[in-house]
CSV table of N, CA and C in Angstrom, one decimal:
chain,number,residue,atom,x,y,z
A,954,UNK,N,-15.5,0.3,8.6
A,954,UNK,CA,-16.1,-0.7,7.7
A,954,UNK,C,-15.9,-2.1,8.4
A,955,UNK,N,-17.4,-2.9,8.6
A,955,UNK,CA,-17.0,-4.4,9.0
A,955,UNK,C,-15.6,-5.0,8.6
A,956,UNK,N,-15.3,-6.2,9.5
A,956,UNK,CA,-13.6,-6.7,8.6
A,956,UNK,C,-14.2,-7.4,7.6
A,957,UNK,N,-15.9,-8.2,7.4
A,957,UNK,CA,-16.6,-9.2,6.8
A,957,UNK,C,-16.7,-8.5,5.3
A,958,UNK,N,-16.4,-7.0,5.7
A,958,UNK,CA,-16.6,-6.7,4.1
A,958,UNK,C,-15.4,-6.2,3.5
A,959,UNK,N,-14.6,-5.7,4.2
A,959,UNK,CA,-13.1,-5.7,3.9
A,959,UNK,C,-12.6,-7.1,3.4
A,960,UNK,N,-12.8,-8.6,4.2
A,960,UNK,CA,-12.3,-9.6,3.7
A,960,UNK,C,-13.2,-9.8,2.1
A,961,UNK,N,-14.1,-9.7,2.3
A,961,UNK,CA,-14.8,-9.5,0.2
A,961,UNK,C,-14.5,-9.3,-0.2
A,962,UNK,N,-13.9,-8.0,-0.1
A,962,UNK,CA,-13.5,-6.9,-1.1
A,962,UNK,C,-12.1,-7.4,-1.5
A,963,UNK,N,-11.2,-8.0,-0.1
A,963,UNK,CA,-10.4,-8.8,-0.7
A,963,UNK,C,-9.5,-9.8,-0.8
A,964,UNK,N,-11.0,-10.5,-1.2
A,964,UNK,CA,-11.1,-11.9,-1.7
A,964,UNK,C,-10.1,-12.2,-3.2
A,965,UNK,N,-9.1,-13.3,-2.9
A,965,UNK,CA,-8.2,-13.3,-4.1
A,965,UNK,C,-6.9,-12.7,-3.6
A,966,UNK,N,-7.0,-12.2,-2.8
A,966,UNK,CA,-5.6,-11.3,-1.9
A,966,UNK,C,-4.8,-12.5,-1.4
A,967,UNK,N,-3.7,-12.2,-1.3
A,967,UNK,CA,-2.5,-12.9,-0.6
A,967,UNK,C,-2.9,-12.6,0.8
A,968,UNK,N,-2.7,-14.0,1.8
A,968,UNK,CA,-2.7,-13.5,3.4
A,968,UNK,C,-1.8,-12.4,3.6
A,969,UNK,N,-2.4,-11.6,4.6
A,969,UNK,CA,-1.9,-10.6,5.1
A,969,UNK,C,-0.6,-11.1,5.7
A,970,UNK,N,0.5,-10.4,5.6
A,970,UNK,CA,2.2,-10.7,6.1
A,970,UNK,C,3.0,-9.5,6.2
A,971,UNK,N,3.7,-9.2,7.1
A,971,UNK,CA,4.1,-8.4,7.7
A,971,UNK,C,4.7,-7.4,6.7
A,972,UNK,N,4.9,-6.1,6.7
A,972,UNK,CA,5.4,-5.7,4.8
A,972,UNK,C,7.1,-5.3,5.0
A,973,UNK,N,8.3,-5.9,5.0
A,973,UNK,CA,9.1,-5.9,5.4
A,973,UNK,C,10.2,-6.7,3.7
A,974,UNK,N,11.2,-6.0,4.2
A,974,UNK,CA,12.2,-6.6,2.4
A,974,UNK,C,12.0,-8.0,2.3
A,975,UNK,N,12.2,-8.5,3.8
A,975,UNK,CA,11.9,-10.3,3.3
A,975,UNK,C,10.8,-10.8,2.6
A,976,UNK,N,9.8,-10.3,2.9
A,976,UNK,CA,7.8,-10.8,2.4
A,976,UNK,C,7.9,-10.2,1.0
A,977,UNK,N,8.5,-8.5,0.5
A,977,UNK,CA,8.5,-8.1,-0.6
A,977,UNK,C,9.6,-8.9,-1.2
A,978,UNK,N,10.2,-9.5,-1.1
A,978,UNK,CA,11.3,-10.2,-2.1
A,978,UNK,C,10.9,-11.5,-2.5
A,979,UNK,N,9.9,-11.8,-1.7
A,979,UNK,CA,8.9,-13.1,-2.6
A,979,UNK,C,7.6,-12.4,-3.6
A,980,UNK,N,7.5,-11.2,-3.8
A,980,UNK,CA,6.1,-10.6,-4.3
A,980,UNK,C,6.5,-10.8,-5.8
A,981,UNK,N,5.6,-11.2,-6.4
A,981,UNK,CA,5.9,-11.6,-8.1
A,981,UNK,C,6.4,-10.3,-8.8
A,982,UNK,N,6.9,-10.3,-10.0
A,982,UNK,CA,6.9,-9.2,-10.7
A,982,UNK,C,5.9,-9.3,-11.6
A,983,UNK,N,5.0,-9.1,-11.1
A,983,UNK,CA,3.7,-9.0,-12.5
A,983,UNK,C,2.6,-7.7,-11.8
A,984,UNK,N,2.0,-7.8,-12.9
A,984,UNK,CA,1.5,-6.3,-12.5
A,984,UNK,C,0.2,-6.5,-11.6
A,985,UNK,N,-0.2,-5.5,-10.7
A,985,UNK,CA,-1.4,-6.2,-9.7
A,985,UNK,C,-1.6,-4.8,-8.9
A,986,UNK,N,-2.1,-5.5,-7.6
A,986,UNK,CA,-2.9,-4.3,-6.8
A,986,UNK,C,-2.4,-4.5,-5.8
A,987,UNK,N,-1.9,-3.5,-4.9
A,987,UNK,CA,-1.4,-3.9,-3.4
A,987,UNK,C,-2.2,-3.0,-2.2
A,988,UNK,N,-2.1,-3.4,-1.0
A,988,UNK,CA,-2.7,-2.6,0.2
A,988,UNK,C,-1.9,-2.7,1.2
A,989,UNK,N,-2.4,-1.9,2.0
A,989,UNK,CA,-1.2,-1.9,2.7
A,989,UNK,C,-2.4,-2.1,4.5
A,990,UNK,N,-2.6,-2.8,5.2
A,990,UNK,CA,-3.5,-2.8,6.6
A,990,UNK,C,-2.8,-2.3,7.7
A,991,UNK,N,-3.3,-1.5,8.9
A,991,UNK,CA,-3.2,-1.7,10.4
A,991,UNK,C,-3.9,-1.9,10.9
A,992,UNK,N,-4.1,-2.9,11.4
A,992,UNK,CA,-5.2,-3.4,12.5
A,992,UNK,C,-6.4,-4.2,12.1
A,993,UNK,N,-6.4,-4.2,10.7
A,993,UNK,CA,-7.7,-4.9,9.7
A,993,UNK,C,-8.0,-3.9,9.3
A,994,UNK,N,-7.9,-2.3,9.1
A,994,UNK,CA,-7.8,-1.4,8.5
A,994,UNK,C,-6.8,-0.7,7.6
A,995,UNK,N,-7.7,-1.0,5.8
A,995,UNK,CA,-6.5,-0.4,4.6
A,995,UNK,C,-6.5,0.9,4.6
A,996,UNK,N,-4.9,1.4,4.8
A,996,UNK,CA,-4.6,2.6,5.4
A,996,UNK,C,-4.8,3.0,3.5
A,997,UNK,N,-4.0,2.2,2.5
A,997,UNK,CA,-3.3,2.2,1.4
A,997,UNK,C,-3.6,1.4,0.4
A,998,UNK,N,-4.1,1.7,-0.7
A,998,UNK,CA,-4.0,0.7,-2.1
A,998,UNK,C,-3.2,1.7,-3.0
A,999,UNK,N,-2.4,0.6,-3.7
A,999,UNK,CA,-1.7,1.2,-4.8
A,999,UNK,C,-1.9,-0.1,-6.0
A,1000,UNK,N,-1.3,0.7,-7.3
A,1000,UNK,CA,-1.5,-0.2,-8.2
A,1000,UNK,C,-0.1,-0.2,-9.2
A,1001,UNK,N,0.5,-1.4,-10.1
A,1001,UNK,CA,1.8,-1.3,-10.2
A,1001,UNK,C,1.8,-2.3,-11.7
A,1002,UNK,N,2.9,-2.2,-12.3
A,1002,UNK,CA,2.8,-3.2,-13.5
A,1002,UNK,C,3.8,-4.0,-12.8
A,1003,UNK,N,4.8,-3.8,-11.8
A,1003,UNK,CA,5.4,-4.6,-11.3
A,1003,UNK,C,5.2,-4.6,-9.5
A,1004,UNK,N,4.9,-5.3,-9.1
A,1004,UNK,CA,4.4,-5.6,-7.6
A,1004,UNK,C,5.8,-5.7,-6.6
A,1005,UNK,N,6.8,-6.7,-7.3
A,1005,UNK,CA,7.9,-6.3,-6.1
A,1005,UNK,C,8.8,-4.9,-5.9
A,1006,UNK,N,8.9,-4.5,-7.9
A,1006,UNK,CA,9.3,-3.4,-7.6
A,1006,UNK,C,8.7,-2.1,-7.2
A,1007,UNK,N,7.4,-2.2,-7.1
A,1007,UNK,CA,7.0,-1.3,-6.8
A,1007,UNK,C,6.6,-1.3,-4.8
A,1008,UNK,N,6.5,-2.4,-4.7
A,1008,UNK,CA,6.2,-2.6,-3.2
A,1008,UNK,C,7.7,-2.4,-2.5
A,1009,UNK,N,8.7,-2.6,-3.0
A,1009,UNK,CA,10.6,-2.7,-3.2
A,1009,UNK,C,10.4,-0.9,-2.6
A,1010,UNK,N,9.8,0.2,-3.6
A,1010,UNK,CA,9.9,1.5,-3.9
A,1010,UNK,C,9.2,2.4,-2.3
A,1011,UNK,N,8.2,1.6,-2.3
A,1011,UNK,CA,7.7,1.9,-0.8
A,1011,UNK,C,8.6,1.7,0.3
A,1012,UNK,N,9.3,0.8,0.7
A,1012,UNK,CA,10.0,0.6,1.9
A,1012,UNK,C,11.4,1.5,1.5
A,1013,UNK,N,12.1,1.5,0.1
A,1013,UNK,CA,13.4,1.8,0.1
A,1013,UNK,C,13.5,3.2,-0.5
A,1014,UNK,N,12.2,3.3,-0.9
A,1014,UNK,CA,12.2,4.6,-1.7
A,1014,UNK,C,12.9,6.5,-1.1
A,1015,UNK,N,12.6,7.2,-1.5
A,1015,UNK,CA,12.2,8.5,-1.1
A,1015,UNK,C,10.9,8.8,-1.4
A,1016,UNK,N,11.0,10.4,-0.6
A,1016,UNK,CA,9.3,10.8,-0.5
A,1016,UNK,C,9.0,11.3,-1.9
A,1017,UNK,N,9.4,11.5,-3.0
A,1017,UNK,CA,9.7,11.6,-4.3
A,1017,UNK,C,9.1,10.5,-5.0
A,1018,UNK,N,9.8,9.1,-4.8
A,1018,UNK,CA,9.3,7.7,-5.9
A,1018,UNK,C,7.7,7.2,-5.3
A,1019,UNK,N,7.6,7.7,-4.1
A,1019,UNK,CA,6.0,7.0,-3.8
A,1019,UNK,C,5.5,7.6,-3.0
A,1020,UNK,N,4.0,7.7,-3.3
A,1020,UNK,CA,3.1,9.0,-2.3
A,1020,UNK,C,2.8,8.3,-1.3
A,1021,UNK,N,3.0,6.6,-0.6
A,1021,UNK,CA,2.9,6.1,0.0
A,1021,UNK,C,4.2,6.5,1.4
A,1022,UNK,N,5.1,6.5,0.7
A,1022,UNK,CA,6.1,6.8,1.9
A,1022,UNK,C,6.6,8.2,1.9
A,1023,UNK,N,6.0,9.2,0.9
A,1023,UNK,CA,5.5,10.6,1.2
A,1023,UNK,C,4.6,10.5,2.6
A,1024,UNK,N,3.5,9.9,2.2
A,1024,UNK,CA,2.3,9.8,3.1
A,1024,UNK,C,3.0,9.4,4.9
A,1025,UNK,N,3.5,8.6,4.7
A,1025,UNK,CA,3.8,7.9,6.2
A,1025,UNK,C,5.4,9.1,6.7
A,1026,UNK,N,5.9,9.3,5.8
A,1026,UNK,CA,7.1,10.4,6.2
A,1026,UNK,C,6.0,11.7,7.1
A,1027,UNK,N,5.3,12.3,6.0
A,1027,UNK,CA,4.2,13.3,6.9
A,1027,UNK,C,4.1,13.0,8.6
A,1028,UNK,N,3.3,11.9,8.3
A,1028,UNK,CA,2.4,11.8,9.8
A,1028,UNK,C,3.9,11.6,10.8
A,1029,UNK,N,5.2,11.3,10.3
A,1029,UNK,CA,5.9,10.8,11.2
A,1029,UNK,C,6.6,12.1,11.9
A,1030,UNK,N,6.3,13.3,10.7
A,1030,UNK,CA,6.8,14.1,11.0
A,1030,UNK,C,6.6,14.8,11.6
A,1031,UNK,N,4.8,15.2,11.8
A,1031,UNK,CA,4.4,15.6,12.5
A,1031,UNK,C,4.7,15.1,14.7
A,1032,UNK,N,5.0,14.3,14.2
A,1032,UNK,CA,5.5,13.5,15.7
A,1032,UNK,C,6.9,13.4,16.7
A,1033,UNK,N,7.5,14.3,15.7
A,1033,UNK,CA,8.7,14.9,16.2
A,1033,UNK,C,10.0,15.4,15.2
A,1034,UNK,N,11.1,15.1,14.9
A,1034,UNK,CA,11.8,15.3,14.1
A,1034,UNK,C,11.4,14.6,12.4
A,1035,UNK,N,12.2,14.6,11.5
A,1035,UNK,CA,11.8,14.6,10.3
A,1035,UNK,C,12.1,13.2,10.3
A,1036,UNK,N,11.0,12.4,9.6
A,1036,UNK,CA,11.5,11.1,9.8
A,1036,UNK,C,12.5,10.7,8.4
A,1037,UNK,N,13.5,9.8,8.8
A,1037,UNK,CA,14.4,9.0,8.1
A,1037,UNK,C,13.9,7.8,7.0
A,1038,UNK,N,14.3,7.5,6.0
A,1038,UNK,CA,14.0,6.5,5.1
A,1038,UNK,C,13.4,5.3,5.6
A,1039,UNK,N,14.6,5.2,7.0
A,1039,UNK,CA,14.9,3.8,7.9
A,1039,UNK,C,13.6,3.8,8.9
A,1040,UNK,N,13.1,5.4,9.0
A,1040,UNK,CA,12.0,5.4,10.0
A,1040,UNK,C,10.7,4.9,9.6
A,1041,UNK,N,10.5,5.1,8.0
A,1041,UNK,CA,9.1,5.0,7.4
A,1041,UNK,C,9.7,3.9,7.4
A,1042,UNK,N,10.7,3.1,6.5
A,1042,UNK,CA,10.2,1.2,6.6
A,1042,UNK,C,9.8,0.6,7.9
A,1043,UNK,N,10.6,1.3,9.3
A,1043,UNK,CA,10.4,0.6,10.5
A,1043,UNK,C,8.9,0.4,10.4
A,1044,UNK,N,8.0,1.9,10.6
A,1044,UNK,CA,6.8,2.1,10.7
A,1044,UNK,C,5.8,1.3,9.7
A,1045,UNK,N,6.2,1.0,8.3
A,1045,UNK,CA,5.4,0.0,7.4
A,1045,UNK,C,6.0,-1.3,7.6
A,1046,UNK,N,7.0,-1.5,8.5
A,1046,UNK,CA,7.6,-3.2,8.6
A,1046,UNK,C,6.3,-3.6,9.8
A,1047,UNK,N,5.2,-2.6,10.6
A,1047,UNK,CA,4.9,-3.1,11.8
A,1047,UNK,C,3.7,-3.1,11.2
A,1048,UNK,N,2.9,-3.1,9.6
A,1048,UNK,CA,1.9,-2.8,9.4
A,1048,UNK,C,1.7,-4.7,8.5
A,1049,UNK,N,0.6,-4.4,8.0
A,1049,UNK,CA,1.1,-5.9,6.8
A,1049,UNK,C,0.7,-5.2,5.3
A,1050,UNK,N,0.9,-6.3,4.7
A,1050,UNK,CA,0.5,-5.9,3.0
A,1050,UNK,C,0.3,-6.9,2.7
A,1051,UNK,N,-0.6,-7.0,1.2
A,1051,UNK,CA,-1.2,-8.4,0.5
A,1051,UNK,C,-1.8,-7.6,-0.4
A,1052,UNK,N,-1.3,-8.7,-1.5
A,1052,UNK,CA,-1.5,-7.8,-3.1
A,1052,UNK,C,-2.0,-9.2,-3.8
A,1053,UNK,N,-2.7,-9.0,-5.2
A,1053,UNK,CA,-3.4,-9.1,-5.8
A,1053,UNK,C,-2.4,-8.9,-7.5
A,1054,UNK,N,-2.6,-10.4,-7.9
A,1054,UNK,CA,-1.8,-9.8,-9.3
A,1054,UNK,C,-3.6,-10.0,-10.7
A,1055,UNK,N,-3.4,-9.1,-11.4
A,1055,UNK,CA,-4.6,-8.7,-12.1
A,1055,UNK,C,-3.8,-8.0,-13.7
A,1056,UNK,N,-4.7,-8.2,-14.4
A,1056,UNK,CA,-4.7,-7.9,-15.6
A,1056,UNK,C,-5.2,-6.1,-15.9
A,1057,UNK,N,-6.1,-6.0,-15.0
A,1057,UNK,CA,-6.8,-4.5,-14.6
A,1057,UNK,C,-6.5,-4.1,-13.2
A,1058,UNK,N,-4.6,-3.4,-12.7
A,1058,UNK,CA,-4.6,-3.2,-11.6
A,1058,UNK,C,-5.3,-1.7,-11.8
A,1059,UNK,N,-5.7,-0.8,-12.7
A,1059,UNK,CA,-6.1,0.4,-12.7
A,1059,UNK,C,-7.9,0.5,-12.3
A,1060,UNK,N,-8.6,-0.6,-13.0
A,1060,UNK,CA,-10.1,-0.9,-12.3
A,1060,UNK,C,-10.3,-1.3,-10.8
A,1061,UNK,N,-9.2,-2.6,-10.6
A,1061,UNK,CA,-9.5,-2.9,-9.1
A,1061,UNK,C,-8.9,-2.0,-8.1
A,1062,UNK,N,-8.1,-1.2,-8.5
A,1062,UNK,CA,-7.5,-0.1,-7.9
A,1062,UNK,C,-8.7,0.8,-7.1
A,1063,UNK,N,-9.4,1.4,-8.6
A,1063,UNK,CA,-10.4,2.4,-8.3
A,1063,UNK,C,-11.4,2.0,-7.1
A,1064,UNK,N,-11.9,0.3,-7.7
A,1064,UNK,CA,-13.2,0.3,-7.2
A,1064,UNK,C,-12.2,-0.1,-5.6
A,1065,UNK,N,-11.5,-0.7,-5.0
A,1065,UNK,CA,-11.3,-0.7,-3.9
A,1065,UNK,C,-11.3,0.5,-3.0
A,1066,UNK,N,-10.2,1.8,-4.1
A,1066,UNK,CA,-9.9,3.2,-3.1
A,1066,UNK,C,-11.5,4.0,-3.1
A,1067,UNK,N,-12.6,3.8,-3.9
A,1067,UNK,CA,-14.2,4.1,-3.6
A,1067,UNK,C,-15.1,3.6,-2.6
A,1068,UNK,N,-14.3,2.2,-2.6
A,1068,UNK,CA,-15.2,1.4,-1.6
A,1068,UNK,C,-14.7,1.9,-0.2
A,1069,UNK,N,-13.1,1.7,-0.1
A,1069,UNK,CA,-12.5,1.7,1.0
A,1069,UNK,C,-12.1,3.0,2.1
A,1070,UNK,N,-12.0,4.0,1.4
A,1070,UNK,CA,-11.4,5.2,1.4
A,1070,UNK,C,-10.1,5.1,2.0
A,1071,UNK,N,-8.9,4.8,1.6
A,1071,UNK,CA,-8.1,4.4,2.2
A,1071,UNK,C,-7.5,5.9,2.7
A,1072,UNK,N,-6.8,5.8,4.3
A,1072,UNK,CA,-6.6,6.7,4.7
A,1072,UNK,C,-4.9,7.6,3.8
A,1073,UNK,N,-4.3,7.0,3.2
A,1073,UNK,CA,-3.2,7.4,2.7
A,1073,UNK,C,-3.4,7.5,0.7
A,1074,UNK,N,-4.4,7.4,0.5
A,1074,UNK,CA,-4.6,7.7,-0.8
A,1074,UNK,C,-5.3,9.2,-0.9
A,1075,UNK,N,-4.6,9.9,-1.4
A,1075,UNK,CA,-4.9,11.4,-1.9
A,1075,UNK,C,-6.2,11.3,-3.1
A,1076,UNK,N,-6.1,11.2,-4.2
A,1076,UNK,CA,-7.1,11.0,-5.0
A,1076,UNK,C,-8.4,9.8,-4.8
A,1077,UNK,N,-9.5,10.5,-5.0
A,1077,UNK,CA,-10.5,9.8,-4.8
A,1077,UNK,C,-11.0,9.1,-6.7
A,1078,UNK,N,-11.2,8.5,-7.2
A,1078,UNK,CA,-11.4,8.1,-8.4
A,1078,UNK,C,-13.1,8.6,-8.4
A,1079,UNK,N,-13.3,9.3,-10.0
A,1079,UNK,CA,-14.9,9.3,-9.6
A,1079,UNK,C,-15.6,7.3,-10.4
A,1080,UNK,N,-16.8,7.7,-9.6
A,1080,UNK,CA,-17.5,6.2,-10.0
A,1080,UNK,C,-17.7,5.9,-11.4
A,1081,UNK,N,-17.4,5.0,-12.2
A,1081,UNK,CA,-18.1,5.0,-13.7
A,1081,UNK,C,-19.4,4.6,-13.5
């Protein structure tokens, strides 16, 4: 997908910043929509009533609290030994994130992971 329409889509986003405990420890607690990029490519949207804690649950979590660091444990795994808690944050500390606080993180959710097909999102939403 162009980046011209990736930046559209998300228009209202926080600049992109590295996704690391320092950047999540300024992320509001209100409820919104997060992504996650490599390279100007969204691997990841997720949606949350709370943004730090939930962006908090990605870096510190287990493969258990989020399908996001389910998601990145996989691929790491396949790449040699089983990766570590410490391995998935390394690997999302080199990526960025920029979220979106919203009243409907469950609509902008949808319509982004339809438009976007983000490579770490399992469900596809159908179109209303």
């Amino acid at each position: 997908m162009p980046d011209s329409m990736v930046d559209s889509l998300l228009a209202g986003f926080t600049a992109p910043r590295p996704y690391t405990k320092e950047v999540v420890a300024d992320a509001p607690r209100a409820p919104g929509v997060h992504v996650v990029i490599d390279g100007g490519a969204v691997l990841y949207v997720g949606r949350t009533g709370n943004l730090r804690r939930r962006l908090q649950q990605h870096l510190t979590g287990n493969r258990e609290s989020s399908v996001l660091h389910l998601q990145v444990g996989e691929l790491l795994d396949r790449q040699g030994p089983a990766a570590t808690a410490e391995g998935i944050a390394g690997w999302l500390g080199r990526r960025e994130v920029r979220w979106l606080e919203t009243d409907n993180p469950e609509g902008t959710k949808d319509a982004l992971v339809l438009a976007l097909k983000p490579r770490f999102n399992r469900q596809v939403p159908k179109p209303r």
